[in-house]
JSON list of C-alpha atoms in Angstrom, two decimals:
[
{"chain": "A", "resi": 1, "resn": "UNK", "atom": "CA", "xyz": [-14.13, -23.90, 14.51]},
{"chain": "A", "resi": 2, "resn": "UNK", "atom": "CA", "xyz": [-13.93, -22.57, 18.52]},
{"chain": "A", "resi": 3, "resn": "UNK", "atom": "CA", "xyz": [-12.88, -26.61, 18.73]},
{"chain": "A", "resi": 4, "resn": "UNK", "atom": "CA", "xyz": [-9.97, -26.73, 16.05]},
{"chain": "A", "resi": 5, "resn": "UNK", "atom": "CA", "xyz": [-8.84, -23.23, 17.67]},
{"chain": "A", "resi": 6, "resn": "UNK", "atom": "CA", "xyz": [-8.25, -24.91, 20.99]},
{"chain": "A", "resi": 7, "resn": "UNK", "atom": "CA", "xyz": [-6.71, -27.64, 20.12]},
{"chain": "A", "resi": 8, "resn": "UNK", "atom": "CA", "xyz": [-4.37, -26.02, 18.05]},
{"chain": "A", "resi": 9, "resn": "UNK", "atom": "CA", "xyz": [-2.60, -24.90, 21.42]},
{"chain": "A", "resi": 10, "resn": "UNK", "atom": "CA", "xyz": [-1.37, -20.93, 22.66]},
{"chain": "A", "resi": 11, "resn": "UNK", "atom": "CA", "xyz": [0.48, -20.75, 19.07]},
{"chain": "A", "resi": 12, "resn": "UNK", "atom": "CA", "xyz": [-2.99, -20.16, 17.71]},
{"chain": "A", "resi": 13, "resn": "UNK", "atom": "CA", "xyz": [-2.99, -16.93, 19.84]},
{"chain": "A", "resi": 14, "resn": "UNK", "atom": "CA", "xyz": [-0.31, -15.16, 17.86]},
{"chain": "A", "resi": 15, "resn": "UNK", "atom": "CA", "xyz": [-1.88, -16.63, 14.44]},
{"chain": "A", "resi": 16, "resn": "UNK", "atom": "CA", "xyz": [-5.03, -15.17, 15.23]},
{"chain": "A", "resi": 17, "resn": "UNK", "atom": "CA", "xyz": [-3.84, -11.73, 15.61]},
{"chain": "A", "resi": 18, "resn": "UNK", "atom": "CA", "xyz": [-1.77, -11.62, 12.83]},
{"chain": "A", "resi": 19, "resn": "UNK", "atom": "CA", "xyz": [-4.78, -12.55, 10.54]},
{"chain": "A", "resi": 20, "resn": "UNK", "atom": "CA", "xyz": [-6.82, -9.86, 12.24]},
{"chain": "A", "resi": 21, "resn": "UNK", "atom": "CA", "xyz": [-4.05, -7.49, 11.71]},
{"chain": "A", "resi": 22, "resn": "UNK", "atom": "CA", "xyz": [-3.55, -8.26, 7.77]},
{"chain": "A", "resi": 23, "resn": "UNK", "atom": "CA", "xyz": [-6.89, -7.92, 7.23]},
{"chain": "A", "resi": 24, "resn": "UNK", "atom": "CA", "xyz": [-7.43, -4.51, 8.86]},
{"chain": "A", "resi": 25, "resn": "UNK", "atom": "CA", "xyz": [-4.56, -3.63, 6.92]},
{"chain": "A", "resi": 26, "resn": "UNK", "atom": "CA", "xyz": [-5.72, -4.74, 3.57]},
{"chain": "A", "resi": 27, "resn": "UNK", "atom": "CA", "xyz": [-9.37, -3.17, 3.83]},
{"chain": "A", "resi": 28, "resn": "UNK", "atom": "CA", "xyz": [-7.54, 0.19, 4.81]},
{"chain": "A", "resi": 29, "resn": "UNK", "atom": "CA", "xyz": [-4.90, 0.35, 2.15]},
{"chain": "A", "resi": 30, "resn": "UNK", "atom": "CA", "xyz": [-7.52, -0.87, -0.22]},
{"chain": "A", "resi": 31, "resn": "UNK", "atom": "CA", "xyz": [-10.06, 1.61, 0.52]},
{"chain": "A", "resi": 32, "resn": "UNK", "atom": "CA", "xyz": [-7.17, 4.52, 0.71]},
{"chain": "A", "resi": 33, "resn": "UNK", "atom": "CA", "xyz": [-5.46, 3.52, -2.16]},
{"chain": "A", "resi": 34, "resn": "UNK", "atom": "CA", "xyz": [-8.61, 3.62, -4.62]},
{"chain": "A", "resi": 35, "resn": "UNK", "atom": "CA", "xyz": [-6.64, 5.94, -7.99]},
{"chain": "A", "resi": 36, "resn": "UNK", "atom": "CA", "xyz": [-9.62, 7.94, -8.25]},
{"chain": "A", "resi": 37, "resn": "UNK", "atom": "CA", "xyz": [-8.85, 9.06, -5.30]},
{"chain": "A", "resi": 38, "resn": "UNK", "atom": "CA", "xyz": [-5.25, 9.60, -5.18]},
{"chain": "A", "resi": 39, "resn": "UNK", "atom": "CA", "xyz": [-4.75, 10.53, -8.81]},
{"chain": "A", "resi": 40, "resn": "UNK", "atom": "CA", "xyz": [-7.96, 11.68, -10.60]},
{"chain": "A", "resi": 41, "resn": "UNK", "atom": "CA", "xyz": [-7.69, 11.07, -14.58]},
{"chain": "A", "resi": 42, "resn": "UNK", "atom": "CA", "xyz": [-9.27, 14.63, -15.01]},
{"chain": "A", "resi": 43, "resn": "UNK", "atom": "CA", "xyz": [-7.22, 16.61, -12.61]},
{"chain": "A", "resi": 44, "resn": "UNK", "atom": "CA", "xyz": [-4.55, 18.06, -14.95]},
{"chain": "A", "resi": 45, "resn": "UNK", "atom": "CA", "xyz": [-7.23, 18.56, -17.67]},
{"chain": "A", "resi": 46, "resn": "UNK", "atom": "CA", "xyz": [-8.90, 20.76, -14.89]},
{"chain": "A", "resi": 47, "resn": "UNK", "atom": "CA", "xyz": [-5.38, 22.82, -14.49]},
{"chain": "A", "resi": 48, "resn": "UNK", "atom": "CA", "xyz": [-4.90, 23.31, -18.40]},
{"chain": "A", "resi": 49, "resn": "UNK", "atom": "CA", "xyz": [-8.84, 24.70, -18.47]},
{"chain": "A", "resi": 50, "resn": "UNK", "atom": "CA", "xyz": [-7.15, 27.30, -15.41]},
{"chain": "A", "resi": 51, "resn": "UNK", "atom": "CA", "xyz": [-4.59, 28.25, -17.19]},
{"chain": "A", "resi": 52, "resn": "UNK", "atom": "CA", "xyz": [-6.28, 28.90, -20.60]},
{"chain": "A", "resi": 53, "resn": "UNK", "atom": "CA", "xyz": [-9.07, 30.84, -18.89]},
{"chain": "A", "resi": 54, "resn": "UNK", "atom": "CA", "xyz": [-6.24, 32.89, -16.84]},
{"chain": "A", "resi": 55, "resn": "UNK", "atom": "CA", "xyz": [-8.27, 31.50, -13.90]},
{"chain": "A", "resi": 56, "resn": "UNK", "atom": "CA", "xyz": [-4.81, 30.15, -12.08]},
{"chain": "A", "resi": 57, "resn": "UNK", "atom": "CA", "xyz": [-4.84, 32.07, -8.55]},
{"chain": "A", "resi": 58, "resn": "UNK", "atom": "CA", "xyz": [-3.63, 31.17, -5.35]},
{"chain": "A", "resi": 59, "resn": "UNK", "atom": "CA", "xyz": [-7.11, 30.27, -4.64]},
{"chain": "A", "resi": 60, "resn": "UNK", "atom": "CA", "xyz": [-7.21, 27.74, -6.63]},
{"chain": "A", "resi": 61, "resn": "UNK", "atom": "CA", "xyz": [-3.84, 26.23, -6.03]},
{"chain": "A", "resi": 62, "resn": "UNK", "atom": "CA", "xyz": [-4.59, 25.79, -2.26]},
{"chain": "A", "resi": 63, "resn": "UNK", "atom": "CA", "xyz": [-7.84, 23.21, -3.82]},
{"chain": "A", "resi": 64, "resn": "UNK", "atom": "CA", "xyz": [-6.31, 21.70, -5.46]},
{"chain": "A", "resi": 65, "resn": "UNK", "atom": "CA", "xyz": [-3.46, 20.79, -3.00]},
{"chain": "A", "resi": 66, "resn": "UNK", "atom": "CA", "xyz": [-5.83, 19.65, -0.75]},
{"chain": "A", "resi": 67, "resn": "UNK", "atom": "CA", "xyz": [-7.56, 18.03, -3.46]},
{"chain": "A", "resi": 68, "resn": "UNK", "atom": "CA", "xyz": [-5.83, 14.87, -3.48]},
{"chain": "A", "resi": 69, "resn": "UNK", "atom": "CA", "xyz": [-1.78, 13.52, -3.66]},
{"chain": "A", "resi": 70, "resn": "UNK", "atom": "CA", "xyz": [-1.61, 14.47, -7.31]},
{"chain": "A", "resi": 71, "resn": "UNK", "atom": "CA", "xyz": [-3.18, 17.78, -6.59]},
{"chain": "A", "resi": 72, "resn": "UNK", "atom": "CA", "xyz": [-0.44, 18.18, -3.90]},
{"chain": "A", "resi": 73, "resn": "UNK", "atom": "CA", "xyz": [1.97, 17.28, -6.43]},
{"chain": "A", "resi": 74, "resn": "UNK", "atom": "CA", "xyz": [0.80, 19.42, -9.25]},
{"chain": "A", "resi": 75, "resn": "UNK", "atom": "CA", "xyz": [0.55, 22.58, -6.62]},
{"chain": "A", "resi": 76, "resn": "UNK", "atom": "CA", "xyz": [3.94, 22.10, -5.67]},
{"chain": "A", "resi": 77, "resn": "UNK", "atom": "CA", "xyz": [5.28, 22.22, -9.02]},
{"chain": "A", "resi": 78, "resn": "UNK", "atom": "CA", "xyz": [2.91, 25.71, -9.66]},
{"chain": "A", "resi": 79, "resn": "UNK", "atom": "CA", "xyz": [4.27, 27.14, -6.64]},
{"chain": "A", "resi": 80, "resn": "UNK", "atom": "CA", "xyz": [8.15, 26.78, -7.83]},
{"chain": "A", "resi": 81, "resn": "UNK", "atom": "CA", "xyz": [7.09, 27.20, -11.43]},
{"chain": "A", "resi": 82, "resn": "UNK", "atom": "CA", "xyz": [8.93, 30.56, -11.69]},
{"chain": "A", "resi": 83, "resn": "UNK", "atom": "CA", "xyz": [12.04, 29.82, -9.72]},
{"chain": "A", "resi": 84, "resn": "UNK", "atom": "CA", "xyz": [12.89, 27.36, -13.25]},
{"chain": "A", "resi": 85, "resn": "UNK", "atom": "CA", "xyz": [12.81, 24.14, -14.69]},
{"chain": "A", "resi": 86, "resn": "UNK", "atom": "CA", "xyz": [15.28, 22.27, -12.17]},
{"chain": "A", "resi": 87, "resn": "UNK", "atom": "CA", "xyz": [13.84, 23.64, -8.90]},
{"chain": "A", "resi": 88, "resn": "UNK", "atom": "CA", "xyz": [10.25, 22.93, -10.33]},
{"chain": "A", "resi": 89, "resn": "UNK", "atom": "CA", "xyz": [11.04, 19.47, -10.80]},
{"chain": "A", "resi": 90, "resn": "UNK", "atom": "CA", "xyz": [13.21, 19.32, -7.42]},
{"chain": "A", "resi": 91, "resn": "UNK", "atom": "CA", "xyz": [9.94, 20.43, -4.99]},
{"chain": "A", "resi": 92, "resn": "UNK", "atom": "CA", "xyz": [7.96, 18.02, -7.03]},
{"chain": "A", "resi": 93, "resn": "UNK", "atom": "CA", "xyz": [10.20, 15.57, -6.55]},
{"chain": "A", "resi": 94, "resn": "UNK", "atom": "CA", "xyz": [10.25, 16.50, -2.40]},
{"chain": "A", "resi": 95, "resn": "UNK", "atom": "CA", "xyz": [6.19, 16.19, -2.24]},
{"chain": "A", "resi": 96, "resn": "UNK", "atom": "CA", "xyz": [5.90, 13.16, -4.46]},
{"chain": "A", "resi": 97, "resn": "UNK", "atom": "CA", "xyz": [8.25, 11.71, -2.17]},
{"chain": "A", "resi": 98, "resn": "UNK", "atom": "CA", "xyz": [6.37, 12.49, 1.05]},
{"chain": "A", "resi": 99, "resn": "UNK", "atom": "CA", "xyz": [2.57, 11.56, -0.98]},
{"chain": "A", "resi": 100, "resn": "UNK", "atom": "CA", "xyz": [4.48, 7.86, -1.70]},
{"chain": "A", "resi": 101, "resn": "UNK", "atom": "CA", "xyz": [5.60, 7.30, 1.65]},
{"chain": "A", "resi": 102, "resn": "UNK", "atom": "CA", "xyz": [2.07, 7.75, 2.55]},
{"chain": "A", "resi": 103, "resn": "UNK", "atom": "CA", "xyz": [0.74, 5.22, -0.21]},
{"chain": "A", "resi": 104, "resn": "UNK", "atom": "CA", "xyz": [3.20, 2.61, 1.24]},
{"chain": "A", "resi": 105, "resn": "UNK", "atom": "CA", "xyz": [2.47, 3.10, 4.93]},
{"chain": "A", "resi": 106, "resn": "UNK", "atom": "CA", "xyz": [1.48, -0.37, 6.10]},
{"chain": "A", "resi": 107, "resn": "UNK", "atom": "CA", "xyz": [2.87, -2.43, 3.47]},
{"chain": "A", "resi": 108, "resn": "UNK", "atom": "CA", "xyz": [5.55, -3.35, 5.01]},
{"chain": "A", "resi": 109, "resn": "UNK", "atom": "CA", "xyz": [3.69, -4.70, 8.17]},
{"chain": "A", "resi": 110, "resn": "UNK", "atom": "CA", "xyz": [1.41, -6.67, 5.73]},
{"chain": "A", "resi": 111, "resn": "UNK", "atom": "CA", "xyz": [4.60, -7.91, 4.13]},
{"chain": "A", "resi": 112, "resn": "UNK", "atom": "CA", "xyz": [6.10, -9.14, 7.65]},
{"chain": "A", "resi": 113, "resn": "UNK", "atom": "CA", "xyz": [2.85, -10.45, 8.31]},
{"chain": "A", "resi": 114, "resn": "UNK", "atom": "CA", "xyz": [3.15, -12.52, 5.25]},
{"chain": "A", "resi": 115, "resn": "UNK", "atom": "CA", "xyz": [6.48, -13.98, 6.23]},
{"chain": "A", "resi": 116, "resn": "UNK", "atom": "CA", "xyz": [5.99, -14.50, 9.79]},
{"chain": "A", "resi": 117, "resn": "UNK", "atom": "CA", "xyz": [2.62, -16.69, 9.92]},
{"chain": "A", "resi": 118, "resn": "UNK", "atom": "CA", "xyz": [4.28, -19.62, 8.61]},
{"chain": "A", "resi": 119, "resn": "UNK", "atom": "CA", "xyz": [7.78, -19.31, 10.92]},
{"chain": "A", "resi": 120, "resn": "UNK", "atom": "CA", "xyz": [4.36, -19.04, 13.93]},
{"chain": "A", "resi": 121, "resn": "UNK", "atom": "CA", "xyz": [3.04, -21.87, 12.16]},
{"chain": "A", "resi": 122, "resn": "UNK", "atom": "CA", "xyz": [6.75, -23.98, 11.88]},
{"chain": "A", "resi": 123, "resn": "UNK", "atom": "CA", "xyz": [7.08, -23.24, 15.80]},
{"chain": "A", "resi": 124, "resn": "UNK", "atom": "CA", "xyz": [3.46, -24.75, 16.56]},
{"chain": "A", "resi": 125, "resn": "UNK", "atom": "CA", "xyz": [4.78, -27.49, 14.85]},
{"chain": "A", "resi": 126, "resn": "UNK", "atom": "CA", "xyz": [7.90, -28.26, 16.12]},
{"chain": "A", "resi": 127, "resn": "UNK", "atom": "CA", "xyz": [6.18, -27.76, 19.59]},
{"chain": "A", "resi": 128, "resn": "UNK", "atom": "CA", "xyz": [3.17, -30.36, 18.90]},
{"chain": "A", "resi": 129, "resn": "UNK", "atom": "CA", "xyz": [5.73, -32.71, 18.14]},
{"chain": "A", "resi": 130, "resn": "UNK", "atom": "CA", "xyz": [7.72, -32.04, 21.26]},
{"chain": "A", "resi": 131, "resn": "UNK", "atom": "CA", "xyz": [5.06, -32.69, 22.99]},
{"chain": "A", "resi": 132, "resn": "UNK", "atom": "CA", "xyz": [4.41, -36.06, 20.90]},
{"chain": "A", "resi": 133, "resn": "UNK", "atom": "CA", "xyz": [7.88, -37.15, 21.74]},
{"chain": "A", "resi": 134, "resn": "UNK", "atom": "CA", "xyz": [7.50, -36.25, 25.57]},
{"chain": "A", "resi": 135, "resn": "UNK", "atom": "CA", "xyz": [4.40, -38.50, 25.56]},
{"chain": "A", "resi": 136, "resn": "UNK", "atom": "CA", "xyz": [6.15, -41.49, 23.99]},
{"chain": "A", "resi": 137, "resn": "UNK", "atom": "CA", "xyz": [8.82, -41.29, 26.17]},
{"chain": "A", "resi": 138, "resn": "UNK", "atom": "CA", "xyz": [7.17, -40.74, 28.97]},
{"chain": "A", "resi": 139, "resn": "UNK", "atom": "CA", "xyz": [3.95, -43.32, 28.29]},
{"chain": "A", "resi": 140, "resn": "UNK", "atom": "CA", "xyz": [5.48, -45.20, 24.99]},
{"chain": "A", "resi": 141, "resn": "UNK", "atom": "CA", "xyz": [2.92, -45.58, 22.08]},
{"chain": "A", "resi": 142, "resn": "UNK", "atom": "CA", "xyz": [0.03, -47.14, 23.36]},
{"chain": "A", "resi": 143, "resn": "UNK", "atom": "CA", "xyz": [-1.29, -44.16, 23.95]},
{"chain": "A", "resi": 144, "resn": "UNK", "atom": "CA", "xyz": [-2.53, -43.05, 20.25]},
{"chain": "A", "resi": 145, "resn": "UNK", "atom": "CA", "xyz": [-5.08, -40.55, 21.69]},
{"chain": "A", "resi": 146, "resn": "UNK", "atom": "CA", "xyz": [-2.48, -38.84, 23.18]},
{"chain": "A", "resi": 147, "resn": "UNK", "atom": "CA", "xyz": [-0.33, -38.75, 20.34]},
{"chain": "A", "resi": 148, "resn": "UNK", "atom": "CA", "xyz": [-2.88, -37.88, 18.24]},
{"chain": "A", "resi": 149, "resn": "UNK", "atom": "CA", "xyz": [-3.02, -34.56, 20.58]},
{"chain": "A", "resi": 150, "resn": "UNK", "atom": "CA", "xyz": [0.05, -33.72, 19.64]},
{"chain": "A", "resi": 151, "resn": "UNK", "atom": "CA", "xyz": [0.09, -34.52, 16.21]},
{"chain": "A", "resi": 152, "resn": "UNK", "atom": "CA", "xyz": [-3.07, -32.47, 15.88]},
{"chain": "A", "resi": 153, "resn": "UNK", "atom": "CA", "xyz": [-2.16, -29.37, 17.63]},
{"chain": "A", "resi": 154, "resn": "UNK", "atom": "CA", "xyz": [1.03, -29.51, 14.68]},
{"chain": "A", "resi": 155, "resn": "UNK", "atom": "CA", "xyz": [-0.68, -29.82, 12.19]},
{"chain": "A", "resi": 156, "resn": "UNK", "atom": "CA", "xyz": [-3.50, -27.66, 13.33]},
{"chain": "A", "resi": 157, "resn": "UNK", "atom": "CA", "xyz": [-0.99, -24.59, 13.22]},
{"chain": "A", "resi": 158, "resn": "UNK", "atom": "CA", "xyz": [1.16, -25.78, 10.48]},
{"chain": "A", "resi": 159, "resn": "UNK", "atom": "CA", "xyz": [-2.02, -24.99, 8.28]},
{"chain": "A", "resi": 160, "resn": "UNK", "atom": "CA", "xyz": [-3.38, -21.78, 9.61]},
{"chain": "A", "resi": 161, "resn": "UNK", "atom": "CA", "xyz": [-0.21, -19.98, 9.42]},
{"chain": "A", "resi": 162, "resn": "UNK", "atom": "CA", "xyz": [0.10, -20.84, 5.99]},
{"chain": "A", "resi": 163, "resn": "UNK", "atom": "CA", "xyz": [-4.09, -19.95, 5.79]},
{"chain": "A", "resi": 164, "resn": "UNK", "atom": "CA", "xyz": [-2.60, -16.54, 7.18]},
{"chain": "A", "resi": 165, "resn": "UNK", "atom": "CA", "xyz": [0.14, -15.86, 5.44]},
{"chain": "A", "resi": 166, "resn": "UNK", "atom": "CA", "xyz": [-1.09, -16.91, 1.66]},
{"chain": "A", "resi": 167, "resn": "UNK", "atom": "CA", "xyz": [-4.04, -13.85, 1.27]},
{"chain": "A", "resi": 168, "resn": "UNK", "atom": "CA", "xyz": [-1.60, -11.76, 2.96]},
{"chain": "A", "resi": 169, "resn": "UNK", "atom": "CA", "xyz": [1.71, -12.45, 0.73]},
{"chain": "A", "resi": 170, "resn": "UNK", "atom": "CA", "xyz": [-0.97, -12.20, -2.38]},
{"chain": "A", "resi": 171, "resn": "UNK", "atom": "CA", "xyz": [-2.30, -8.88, -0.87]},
{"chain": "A", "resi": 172, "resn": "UNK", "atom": "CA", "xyz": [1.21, -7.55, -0.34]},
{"chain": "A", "resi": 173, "resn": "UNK", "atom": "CA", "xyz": [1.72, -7.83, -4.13]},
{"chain": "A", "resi": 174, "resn": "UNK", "atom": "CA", "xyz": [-1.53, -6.26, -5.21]},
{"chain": "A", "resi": 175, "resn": "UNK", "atom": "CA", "xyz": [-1.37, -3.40, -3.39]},
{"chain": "A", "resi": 176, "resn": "UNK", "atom": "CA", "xyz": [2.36, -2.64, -4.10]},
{"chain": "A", "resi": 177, "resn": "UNK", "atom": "CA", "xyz": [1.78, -2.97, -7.44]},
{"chain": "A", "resi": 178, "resn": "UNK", "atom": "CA", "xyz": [-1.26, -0.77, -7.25]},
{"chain": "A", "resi": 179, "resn": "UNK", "atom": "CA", "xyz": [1.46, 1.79, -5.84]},
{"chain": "A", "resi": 180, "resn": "UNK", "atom": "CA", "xyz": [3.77, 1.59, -8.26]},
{"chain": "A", "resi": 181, "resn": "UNK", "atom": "CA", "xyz": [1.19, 2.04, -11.15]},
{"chain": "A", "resi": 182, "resn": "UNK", "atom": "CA", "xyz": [0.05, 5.30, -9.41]},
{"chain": "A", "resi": 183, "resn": "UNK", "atom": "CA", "xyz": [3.22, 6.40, -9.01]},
{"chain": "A", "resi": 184, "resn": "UNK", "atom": "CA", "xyz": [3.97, 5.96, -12.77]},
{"chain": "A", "resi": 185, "resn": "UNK", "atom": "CA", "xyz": [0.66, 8.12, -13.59]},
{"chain": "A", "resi": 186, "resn": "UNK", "atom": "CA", "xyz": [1.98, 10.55, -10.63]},
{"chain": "A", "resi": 187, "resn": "UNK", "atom": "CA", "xyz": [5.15, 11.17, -12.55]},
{"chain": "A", "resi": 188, "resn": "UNK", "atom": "CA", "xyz": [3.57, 11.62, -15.65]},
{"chain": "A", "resi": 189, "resn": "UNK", "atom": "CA", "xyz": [1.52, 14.07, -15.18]},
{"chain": "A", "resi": 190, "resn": "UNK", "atom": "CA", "xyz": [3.88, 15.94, -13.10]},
{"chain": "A", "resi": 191, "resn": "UNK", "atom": "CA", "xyz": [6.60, 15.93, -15.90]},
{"chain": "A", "resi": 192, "resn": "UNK", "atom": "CA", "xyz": [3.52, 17.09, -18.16]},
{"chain": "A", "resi": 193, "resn": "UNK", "atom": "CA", "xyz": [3.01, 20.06, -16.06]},
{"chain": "A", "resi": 194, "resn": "UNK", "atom": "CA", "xyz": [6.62, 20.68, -16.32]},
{"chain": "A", "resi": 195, "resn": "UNK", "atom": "CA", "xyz": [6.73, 21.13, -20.14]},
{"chain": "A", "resi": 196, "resn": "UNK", "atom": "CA", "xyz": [4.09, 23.24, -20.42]},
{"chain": "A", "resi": 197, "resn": "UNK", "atom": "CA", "xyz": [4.96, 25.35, -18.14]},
{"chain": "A", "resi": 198, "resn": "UNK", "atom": "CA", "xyz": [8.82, 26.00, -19.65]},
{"chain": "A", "resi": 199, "resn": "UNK", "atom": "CA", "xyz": [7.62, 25.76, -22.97]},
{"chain": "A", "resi": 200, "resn": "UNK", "atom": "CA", "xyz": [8.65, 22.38, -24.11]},
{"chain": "A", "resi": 201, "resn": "UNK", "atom": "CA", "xyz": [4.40, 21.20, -24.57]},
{"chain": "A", "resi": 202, "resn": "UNK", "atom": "CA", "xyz": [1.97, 23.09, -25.75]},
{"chain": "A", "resi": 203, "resn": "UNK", "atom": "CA", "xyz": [-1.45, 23.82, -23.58]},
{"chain": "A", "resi": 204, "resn": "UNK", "atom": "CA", "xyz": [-3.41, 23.06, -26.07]},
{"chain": "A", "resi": 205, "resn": "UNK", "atom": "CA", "xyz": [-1.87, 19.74, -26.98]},
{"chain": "A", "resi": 206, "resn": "UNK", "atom": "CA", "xyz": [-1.65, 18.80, -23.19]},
{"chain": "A", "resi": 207, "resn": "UNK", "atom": "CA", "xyz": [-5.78, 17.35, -22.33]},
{"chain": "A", "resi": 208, "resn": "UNK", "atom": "CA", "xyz": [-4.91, 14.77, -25.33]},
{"chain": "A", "resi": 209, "resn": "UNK", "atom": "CA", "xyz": [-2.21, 13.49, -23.56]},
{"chain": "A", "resi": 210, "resn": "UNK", "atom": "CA", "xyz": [-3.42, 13.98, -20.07]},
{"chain": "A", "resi": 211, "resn": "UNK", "atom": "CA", "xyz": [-4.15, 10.25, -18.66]}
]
């Protein structure tokens, strides 16, 4: 392996690190982005058995903000609940906002990871067969060993920038779409916590519904 490394040439440098970069980046937003974690199923049940029992203090608001995103979310929206419908929905809107820029934070380097390692690959190439053609000119093409340097080093990073780039672009997808689904749930159960609040869902109906 130490072997193909080397004679891929200095363009294996860059390829290298951007591999170990999209793969610190997918075991962190994999292990972050776990929807137990960010949006527990059994959260707004938990709120509903508050309410019912008249339990709903500021105590327990400041858990469950620091409970998890959703918990931020749903706080938020208990907070503003008496100020009305529209600036309920407004701060939830402001938090859920903030909560999703956190979900997404290092997507978009793992997305221009996913694009760039085969442009680092393409420029390995196209300098491996510089090289090829410097040699020819300069020696003709007796030389096949050589050549074969050349041609070796190109292909060499041709096919681990695209080694690089595939589990990274597949990835990418995965996880945004793993974002996207919890944002769905997010907004769910926020707009859940909305009607009951003004009226427009009742409590009891609510822990059927709740995801």
């Amino acid at each position: 392996m130490l072997e193909i490394i080397q004679s891929g040439g200095w363009m294996m440098v860059p390829i290298i690190i951007a591999s170990v970069l999209a793969l610190a980046i997918t075991v962190e937003r994999f292990w972050t982005l776990r929807p137990g974690k960010i949006a527990p199923p059994d959260l707004l049940s938990q709120v509903w058995g508050w309410m019912k029992n008249k339990q709903l203090d500021s105590a327990k608001i400041r858990s469950l903000k620091d409970s998890s995103p959703l918990g931020n979310v749903l706080a938020a929206g208990l907070i503003n609940s008496r100020h009305g419908r529209q600036i309920m929905k407004e701060s939830i809107e402001e938090v859920a906002s903030h909560e999703i820029h956190e979900m997404e934070r290092y997507l978009n380097a793992l997305g221009t990871v996913a694009a760039v390692a085969p442009l680092m690959g393409l420029l390995g190439t196209v300098i491996g067969m510089i090289k090829v053609f410097a040699e020819i000119m300069a020696q003709g093409t007796g030389q096949a060993n050589l050549l074969a340097g050349g041609i070796s080093e190109a292909l060499i990073t041709t096919a681990a920038g695209l080694v690089v780039a595939i589990p990274a672009l597949i990835c990418h997808r995965i996880l945004q779409r793993r974002v996207d689904e919890i944002v769905v749930y997010m907004e769910q159960e926020a707009l859940k916590l909305v009607d009951v609040l003004h009226g427009e869902r009742e409590v009891a109906d609510a822990p059927e519904n709740a995801g």
